[in-house]
Every structure is written in C-alpha cells, then in structure tokens.
Short mmCIF file of C-alpha atoms in Angstrom, two decimals:
data_model
loop_
_atom_site.label_atom_id
_atom_site.label_comp_id
_atom_site.label_asym_id
_atom_site.label_seq_id
_atom_site.Cartn_x
_atom_site.Cartn_y
_atom_site.Cartn_z
CA MET A 286 206.93 30.44 80.35
CA LYS A 287 205.10 27.76 82.24
CA LEU A 288 202.20 28.44 84.47
CA GLU A 289 199.95 25.71 85.69
CA GLY A 290 198.02 24.52 88.69
CA LYS A 291 197.71 26.66 91.77
CA ALA A 292 198.39 30.33 91.27
CA LYS A 293 197.46 33.68 92.72
CA MET A 294 195.38 36.48 91.34
CA LEU A 295 195.96 40.04 92.42
CA ARG A 296 193.42 42.70 91.88
CA ILE A 297 194.46 46.29 92.36
CA HIS A 298 191.74 48.92 92.47
CA PHE A 299 192.37 52.64 92.16
CA GLY A 300 191.41 55.65 90.05
CA GLU A 301 192.24 56.25 86.42
CA ASP A 302 193.72 59.64 87.24
CA ASP A 303 196.17 58.25 89.78
CA LYS A 304 199.75 58.85 88.76
CA TRP A 305 203.14 57.33 89.43
CA LYS A 306 206.03 59.56 88.44
CA ASP A 307 203.92 61.56 85.98
CA LYS A 308 202.69 58.42 84.32
CA PRO A 309 199.24 56.85 84.67
CA LEU A 310 199.51 54.46 87.58
CA TYR A 311 197.89 51.61 85.68
CA ARG A 312 200.49 51.85 82.94
CA ALA A 313 203.29 52.02 85.49
CA ILE A 314 201.97 48.85 87.12
CA VAL A 315 201.73 46.97 83.82
CA GLU A 316 205.27 48.04 82.96
CA LYS A 317 206.51 46.91 86.36
CA CYS A 318 204.83 43.54 85.84
CA ARG A 319 206.57 43.10 82.52
CA GLU A 320 209.86 44.09 84.03
CA LEU A 321 209.40 41.40 86.70
CA ASP A 322 208.44 38.87 84.02
CA ILE A 323 204.99 38.36 85.48
CA ALA A 324 202.81 36.10 83.32
CA GLY A 325 200.25 38.74 82.46
CA ALA A 326 198.36 41.81 83.57
CA THR A 327 195.13 43.37 82.35
CA VAL A 328 193.68 46.77 83.13
CA PHE A 329 189.92 47.24 83.26
CA ARG A 330 188.07 50.50 83.47
CA GLY A 331 184.90 50.58 85.53
CA ILE A 332 182.02 52.92 84.91
CA GLU A 333 181.30 53.95 88.46
CA GLY A 334 182.54 53.22 91.92
CA TYR A 335 183.92 54.48 95.17
CA GLY A 336 186.74 53.34 97.33
CA ALA A 337 189.02 54.14 100.20
CA SER A 338 188.67 57.87 99.67
CA THR A 339 184.87 57.47 99.46
CA LEU A 340 184.99 59.76 96.47
CA ILE A 341 182.67 58.66 93.71
CA HIS A 342 184.65 57.81 90.61
CA ARG A 343 182.63 58.24 87.51
CA THR A 344 183.26 59.05 83.89
CA HIS A 345 181.59 62.24 82.82
CA LEU A 346 180.66 62.41 79.22
CA LEU A 347 180.40 66.16 79.18
CA SER A 348 183.21 67.19 81.42
CA PHE A 349 186.78 66.36 80.59
CA SER A 350 187.44 64.67 83.86
CA HIS A 351 187.82 60.93 83.48
CA ASP A 352 188.46 59.66 86.93
CA ALA A 353 186.90 56.28 86.36
CA PRO A 354 187.66 53.39 88.69
CA VAL A 355 190.39 51.16 87.33
CA MET A 356 191.23 47.57 88.21
CA VAL A 357 194.44 45.79 87.30
CA SER A 358 194.25 42.04 87.39
CA VAL A 359 197.53 40.14 87.63
CA ILE A 360 197.90 36.37 87.65
CA ASP A 361 201.05 34.39 88.37
CA SER A 362 202.54 31.90 90.79
CA ASP A 363 202.60 32.82 94.45
CA ASP A 364 206.34 33.58 94.57
CA LYS A 365 206.18 35.86 91.53
CA ILE A 366 203.25 37.73 93.01
CA GLN A 367 205.13 38.07 96.30
CA LYS A 368 207.98 39.75 94.40
CA LEU A 369 205.58 42.26 92.94
CA LEU A 370 203.92 43.18 96.22
CA PRO A 371 206.62 45.49 97.67
CA PHE A 372 206.59 47.56 94.49
CA LEU A 373 202.84 47.82 94.54
CA ASP A 374 202.94 48.86 98.15
CA GLU A 375 205.12 51.75 97.17
CA MET A 376 203.26 52.70 93.99
CA VAL A 377 199.66 52.45 95.09
CA ASP A 378 199.09 55.36 97.38
CA GLU A 379 195.39 55.13 97.65
CA GLY A 380 193.57 52.05 96.62
CA LEU A 381 192.93 48.43 97.35
CA ILE A 382 194.97 45.33 96.65
CA ALA A 383 193.30 41.95 97.01
CA MET A 384 194.73 38.52 96.44
CA SER A 385 192.88 35.30 95.74
CA ASP A 386 193.62 31.71 94.85
CA VAL A 387 193.13 30.57 91.29
CA GLU A 388 193.74 27.38 89.43
CA VAL A 389 195.33 27.78 86.02
CA ILE A 390 193.55 25.66 83.43
CA LYS A 391 195.26 26.92 80.35
CA TYR A 392 198.05 29.34 79.60
CA SER A 393 199.13 29.22 76.02
CA HIS A 394 200.36 31.26 73.15
CA GLN A 395 201.29 30.67 69.59
CA ASP A 396 204.68 31.90 68.49
CA GLY A 397 204.39 34.07 65.46
CA ALA A 398 200.80 33.10 64.96
CA ARG A 399 199.82 36.71 64.95
CA SER A 400 200.80 38.48 61.78
CA GLU A 401 201.48 41.96 63.05
CA MET B 253 142.62 27.68 83.38
CA MET B 254 142.43 25.42 80.36
CA LYS B 255 143.88 21.94 80.52
CA ALA B 256 144.94 19.66 77.73
CA GLY B 257 142.00 17.57 76.48
CA PRO B 258 138.63 18.03 74.82
CA ALA B 259 137.20 21.56 74.57
CA LYS B 260 134.94 23.71 72.42
CA LYS B 261 136.03 26.24 69.87
CA VAL B 262 133.56 29.04 69.29
CA SER B 263 133.76 31.19 66.15
CA ILE B 264 131.59 34.24 65.80
CA TYR B 265 131.30 35.97 62.42
CA VAL B 266 130.15 39.58 62.34
CA GLY B 267 130.67 42.66 60.21
CA GLN B 268 133.10 45.28 61.39
CA ASP B 269 130.37 47.91 61.29
CA HIS B 270 127.82 45.95 63.26
CA GLN B 271 126.92 47.73 66.44
CA TYR B 272 125.92 46.60 69.87
CA HIS B 273 124.84 49.34 72.28
CA GLY B 274 126.84 51.94 70.44
CA GLU B 275 130.07 50.06 69.98
CA SER B 276 131.35 47.50 67.50
CA VAL B 277 129.92 44.06 68.08
CA TYR B 278 133.34 42.44 68.00
CA ALA B 279 134.72 44.86 70.60
CA ALA B 280 131.70 44.32 72.83
CA ILE B 281 132.05 40.55 72.51
CA LEU B 282 135.76 40.68 73.23
CA GLU B 283 135.14 42.76 76.32
CA PHE B 284 132.38 40.40 77.43
CA LEU B 285 134.70 37.42 77.04
CA PHE B 286 137.50 39.19 78.83
CA TYR B 287 135.44 40.05 81.90
CA HIS B 288 133.97 36.59 81.99
CA LYS B 289 137.49 35.26 82.35
CA VAL B 290 137.60 33.33 79.12
CA SER B 291 141.15 32.03 78.86
CA GLY B 292 141.80 33.73 75.54
CA ALA B 293 140.15 35.14 72.46
CA SER B 294 141.35 36.44 69.09
CA VAL B 295 139.74 38.77 66.64
CA THR B 296 140.74 38.44 63.02
CA ARG B 297 139.67 40.65 60.18
CA GLY B 298 139.02 39.11 56.82
CA ILE B 299 139.87 40.95 53.67
CA ALA B 300 136.68 40.07 51.83
CA GLY B 301 133.56 38.00 52.41
CA PHE B 302 129.80 37.96 52.41
CA GLY B 303 127.17 36.84 54.86
CA ALA B 304 123.45 36.35 55.29
CA ASP B 305 122.58 39.63 53.60
CA HIS B 306 124.61 38.64 50.53
CA HIS B 307 126.32 41.95 50.57
CA MET B 308 129.96 41.71 49.53
CA HIS B 309 132.31 43.02 52.24
CA THR B 310 135.68 43.92 50.81
CA ASP B 311 138.65 46.17 51.48
CA ARG B 312 138.88 47.47 47.96
CA ILE B 313 139.42 51.18 48.29
CA LEU B 314 137.11 52.12 45.44
CA VAL B 315 134.17 50.53 47.16
CA LEU B 316 134.86 52.70 50.20
CA THR B 317 133.31 50.26 52.57
CA GLU B 318 134.78 49.66 55.94
CA ASN B 319 132.44 46.84 56.78
CA LEU B 320 134.91 44.00 56.62
CA PRO B 321 134.19 40.54 57.93
CA ILE B 322 135.35 39.93 61.48
CA LYS B 323 135.85 36.63 63.23
CA VAL B 324 136.01 36.36 67.02
CA GLU B 325 137.35 33.03 68.16
CA PHE B 326 137.87 31.50 71.57
CA ILE B 327 138.39 28.08 73.07
CA GLU B 328 136.85 27.09 76.38
CA THR B 329 135.48 24.16 78.32
CA PRO B 330 132.01 22.96 77.23
CA GLU B 331 130.49 24.18 80.53
CA LYS B 332 131.90 27.65 80.14
CA VAL B 333 130.67 27.86 76.55
CA GLU B 334 127.18 26.80 77.67
CA GLU B 335 127.22 29.57 80.24
CA LEU B 336 128.28 32.28 77.79
CA LEU B 337 126.13 31.34 74.80
CA PRO B 338 122.82 33.06 75.68
CA LYS B 339 124.49 36.44 76.04
CA LEU B 340 126.58 35.94 72.90
CA HIS B 341 123.41 35.05 71.07
CA GLU B 342 121.93 38.36 72.07
CA MET B 343 125.03 40.38 71.21
CA VAL B 344 125.83 38.93 67.83
CA GLY B 345 122.68 40.28 66.12
CA THR B 346 122.71 39.29 62.48
CA GLY B 347 126.05 37.50 62.81
CA LEU B 348 126.75 33.79 62.97
CA ILE B 349 127.98 31.61 65.83
CA GLU B 350 129.63 28.29 65.22
CA ILE B 351 130.89 25.75 67.76
CA GLN B 352 133.35 22.97 67.04
CA ASP B 353 134.67 20.17 69.18
CA THR B 354 138.35 20.50 69.53
CA THR B 355 141.24 19.07 71.50
CA ILE B 356 143.76 21.09 73.40
CA VAL B 357 147.13 19.55 72.88
CA LYS B 358 149.09 22.10 74.85
CA PRO B 359 147.35 24.76 76.90
CA SER B 360 148.75 28.26 76.76
CA GLU B 361 150.32 29.51 79.96
CA THR B 362 150.57 32.81 81.63
CA SER B 363 154.09 34.05 81.88
CA LYS B 364 154.02 33.52 85.66
CA GLN B 365 153.28 29.83 85.26
CA ALA B 366 155.83 29.57 82.53
CA ALA B 367 158.40 31.13 84.79
CA ARG B 368 157.60 28.55 87.43
CA GLN B 369 158.06 25.78 84.91
CA GLU B 370 161.28 27.22 83.65
CA SER B 371 162.66 27.65 87.09
CA THR B 372 164.89 24.62 86.86
CA PRO B 373 167.98 26.78 86.78
CA PRO B 374 171.09 25.36 85.21
CA LEU B 375 172.82 26.23 88.41
CA LYS B 376 171.93 25.64 92.01
CA ARG B 377 170.73 28.87 93.47
CA GLN B 378 173.22 28.86 96.27
CA GLY B 379 176.40 27.20 97.28
CA LYS B 380 179.84 26.42 96.01
CA ALA B 381 180.61 27.05 92.39
CA LYS B 382 183.54 27.96 90.19
CA LEU B 383 184.37 31.23 88.55
CA MET B 384 186.22 30.81 85.30
CA ARG B 385 188.06 33.75 83.82
CA ILE B 386 189.27 33.65 80.25
CA PHE B 387 191.77 36.24 79.10
CA ILE B 388 192.01 36.77 75.35
CA GLY B 389 192.59 39.60 72.88
CA GLU B 390 189.88 41.56 71.15
CA ASN B 391 191.29 40.66 67.75
CA ASP B 392 191.39 36.94 68.37
CA LYS B 393 189.25 35.09 65.89
CA TRP B 394 187.57 31.75 65.73
CA ASN B 395 186.15 30.70 62.36
CA GLU B 396 186.36 34.29 61.09
CA LYS B 397 184.30 35.43 64.07
CA PRO B 398 185.51 37.46 67.06
CA LEU B 399 186.58 34.86 69.60
CA HIS B 400 184.74 36.45 72.51
CA LYS B 401 181.48 36.37 70.56
CA ALA B 402 182.03 32.79 69.48
CA LEU B 403 182.76 31.83 73.08
CA ILE B 404 179.53 33.38 74.32
CA GLU B 405 177.51 31.60 71.65
CA SER B 406 179.22 28.33 72.41
CA MET B 407 178.59 28.74 76.15
CA ARG B 408 174.95 29.53 75.58
CA SER B 409 174.48 26.46 73.49
CA ASN B 410 176.29 24.41 76.12
CA ASP B 411 173.89 25.63 78.82
CA ILE B 412 176.48 27.48 80.83
CA ALA B 413 174.71 29.56 83.47
CA GLY B 414 176.07 32.94 82.42
CA VAL B 415 178.99 34.86 81.05
CA THR B 416 180.06 38.48 81.08
CA VAL B 417 182.67 40.01 78.79
CA TYR B 418 184.88 42.77 80.07
CA GLN B 419 187.02 44.92 77.88
CA GLY B 420 190.31 46.01 79.29
CA ILE B 421 192.18 49.14 78.39
CA LEU B 422 195.70 47.83 78.63
CA GLY B 423 197.40 44.56 79.21
CA TYR B 424 199.79 41.87 78.10
CA GLY B 425 199.75 38.15 78.31
CA ALA B 426 201.41 34.96 77.24
CA ASN B 427 202.86 36.36 74.05
CA ARG B 428 204.35 39.40 75.82
CA ARG B 429 202.62 41.67 73.35
CA ILE B 430 200.97 44.74 74.79
CA HIS B 431 197.28 44.88 73.98
CA LYS B 432 195.89 48.33 73.96
CA ASP B 433 193.39 50.57 72.36
CA SER B 434 195.10 53.17 70.23
CA ALA B 435 192.85 56.06 69.44
CA LEU B 436 194.86 57.10 66.40
CA HIS B 437 194.96 53.77 64.70
CA LEU B 438 191.81 52.09 63.68
CA SER B 439 193.02 48.93 65.26
CA HIS B 440 191.44 47.99 68.54
CA ASP B 441 193.32 45.18 70.12
CA ARG B 442 192.19 45.51 73.65
CA PRO B 443 192.46 42.77 76.21
CA MET B 444 189.20 40.95 76.87
CA MET B 445 188.17 38.98 79.91
CA LEU B 446 185.22 36.63 80.04
CA SER B 447 183.92 35.81 83.45
CA VAL B 448 181.83 32.67 83.74
CA VAL B 449 180.19 31.22 86.83
CA ASP B 450 178.81 27.69 86.97
CA THR B 451 179.32 24.41 88.76
CA GLU B 452 182.74 22.84 88.47
CA GLU B 453 181.39 19.80 86.56
CA ARG B 454 179.74 21.92 83.92
CA LEU B 455 182.78 24.10 83.47
CA ARG B 456 185.11 21.11 83.27
CA ALA B 457 182.79 19.49 80.73
CA PHE B 458 183.06 22.63 78.65
CA LEU B 459 186.87 22.70 78.76
CA PRO B 460 187.48 20.53 75.65
CA VAL B 461 185.36 22.94 73.60
CA LEU B 462 187.20 25.86 75.11
CA ASP B 463 190.54 24.25 74.46
CA ASP B 464 189.67 23.93 70.82
CA MET B 465 188.62 27.55 70.51
CA VAL B 466 191.19 29.40 72.58
CA GLN B 467 194.52 29.10 70.80
CA GLN B 468 196.25 31.59 72.99
CA GLY B 469 195.22 33.03 76.26
CA LEU B 470 194.83 32.27 79.90
CA VAL B 471 192.08 30.35 81.62
CA VAL B 472 191.85 30.28 85.40
CA PHE B 473 189.39 28.87 87.90
CA SER B 474 188.63 30.17 91.33
CA ASP B 475 186.18 29.22 94.04
CA VAL B 476 183.10 31.30 94.51
CA GLU B 477 180.01 31.00 96.56
CA ILE B 478 176.72 31.73 94.86
CA ILE B 479 174.56 34.00 96.92
CA LYS B 480 171.82 34.61 94.42
CA TYR B 481 171.03 33.47 90.91
CA THR B 482 167.59 34.39 89.73
CA HIS B 483 165.88 35.82 86.78
CA ASN B 484 162.63 37.64 86.66
CA TYR B 485 160.69 36.27 83.75
CA LEU B 486 157.82 38.72 84.17
CA GLU B 487 160.17 41.65 84.21
CA VAL B 488 161.83 40.46 81.02
CA GLU B 489 158.42 40.11 79.35
CA ARG B 490 157.45 43.58 80.46
CA ARG B 491 160.62 45.05 79.06
CA LYS B 492 160.09 43.25 75.80
CA ALA B 493 156.61 44.75 75.60
CA VAL B 494 157.96 48.23 76.11
CA ARG B 495 160.92 47.89 73.83
CA PRO B 496 160.18 45.19 71.28
#
C-alpha cells in the first residue's frame, strides 16, 4: 500500500465502555478500518476526561468500572477517510470525531521482518 | 553577587567543640556569614588534625573525642572581607583565620539567574510549528533497545524541543498485523505513538536519523500553533530537593 504526501487524520473520542453490537466500540472501529483497507488505526486509552455527555470518564483502581476515555486515531488519504465516515456516523452514538490535515513523511513496513 | 575576577578566600580553622555564646563556633560563623549576605560558605570537617594547643583531634572511636577539626571557607570581594574580619576575629577564639588571594573563573549562580541564562529555548515560544507523530510497535527494537526509548534518547541529543510517548491498547498498521496487549500472554506488543513538536526545520533535519531508526511504521506531520512553551527551572529544582 502506498501512502504519501497529503493525508487526513481522524480522531474519534468516546468511552471505553461504549459498545457496538455487543463488542467494544473501539474494537469494532478498528475492525471496520481493516475491512475498508484503511492504512492504519490506533486506539489510545486516556486516564481522565469528559465529553459530550459531560460525564467524567476515569479509571477507578478500586472499582471494577473502567470507563476511561478512548481515542482512535486513523490516518489515510482523504478519499479513504471519506469512505469510513458514514460507518463511523452510524457506530459512534456519543462521542466526537475530528479530522485534520497531515503530511505523510514515512509509511513503511518490512515483509516478514518480524519473526512471529 | 560575585563576579569573575580577583577575590579573597577566607579559611577559618576551629575545633568542632569550640563554643561561641553557647553554640558551636562554626555554626555561629556560618550564621554570621549568611546574614551578612556572603555569597556562599562551606563547612568541612576534617577527620584528624591538631592546632595551637597541640592536642590531637581525631575521629577514632576509642579516643571518644568529638572535637574534630572544622574548616569554614568562603570567597568574597576584598572589601566585603575587610568588613567582616573584625567580627570573625572575635568569634573564632583560639582558632585560626587565613586569607588567600584567589581568582574567580566562573561565579556560581542562583537558580533564578541560571534559568534566565538558559532561557534560550530550542523552540520559539509562540507561533507556527510542526507536530510529528510516529507510530511504531512496542516490540520494535533498535540496536537491541526498545525503539521508542532509542528515539527519545536520539531526539534529546538532537535538541528536539520535546517528545511524549503514548501507548495504545489496540491497533494495526502498515504490516496489517494487529498490535495488542494480551493479558494472558507475556507478550506486550502494543502500538506506540510518539508525539513531537518543534519547528519544521529542526524536524526535517532530524528525518535522516529517524529514517535510519524506524524500519517500519508511519510518520506524519501536521501544523500546530504553539501557545505556550515554558519550563520552570525553580520548580524543577524544588522538586529535586524534595525527591532527590
């Protein structure tokens, strides 16, 4: 896959407990990205935050609730990102989706370089 | 404030047990110097010695003497030394005072002044800059070292303004392989993202190094505007003092 020059970065913010068809939403999004052959997606877990619902998301060490804020960062060309958007619109019930311009400097992989 | 150039070094030799108005002579002298705004003074304790009374001062336990030799030393301008001498003369009792001519090559600085000197930040405090994001895997290595650690070290030595490493919980990239943290396995191959902000020139100058180190991954640039980039030197010093 080639990816160079101008591209778009999507950042999707929501809660770790959010679900899509009984599956963690962040996993569902990553799977959808793979299905659409998007160049890459990464999920980050925050330690505290609040969002559209103004509910504080926080990980509690003692309680078993883990509704930490989660951010999925997706980078690909504009047209690929545009293809993903309708799905996200449907999947992300409560959250924030932001898009920004990025310039790809390097996108590389080594075939079979990883021995696993 | 001391400047580089000629100065006087004063050394005062007393015994640890010597008293001045009910407290140790060295402590009294140190306090005197402190409140007379001498730019600095050090007290050192010898481990053995003898003075005018030809009594051996030693720390050998069997001798059970605590009266070890003490040296109080400070460096000041000749005028300041002149001003302090009469009182020191009175305080030192049986001790000895010595003055040497000396040259200050580099004056010591208070942390505040040092902070002012250091405040040539590698980055303009405000304005346009670039944000570079580097996506790699936690298991990626460079010279047997975790790649993210090697990258941070390399950026520090290349004077890059700052870098933060984020650990993802799930992701995939160029090689289509899912990176995730599996609790049951001892393998942790989580996605990692390094976020670096600096001027475009500096980041572009760093790219050849980066290219050499990152064998697989994604590097993207985006425009950012720097609103604030400061560091509080005094605060850092204070924290160091609390938690050395």
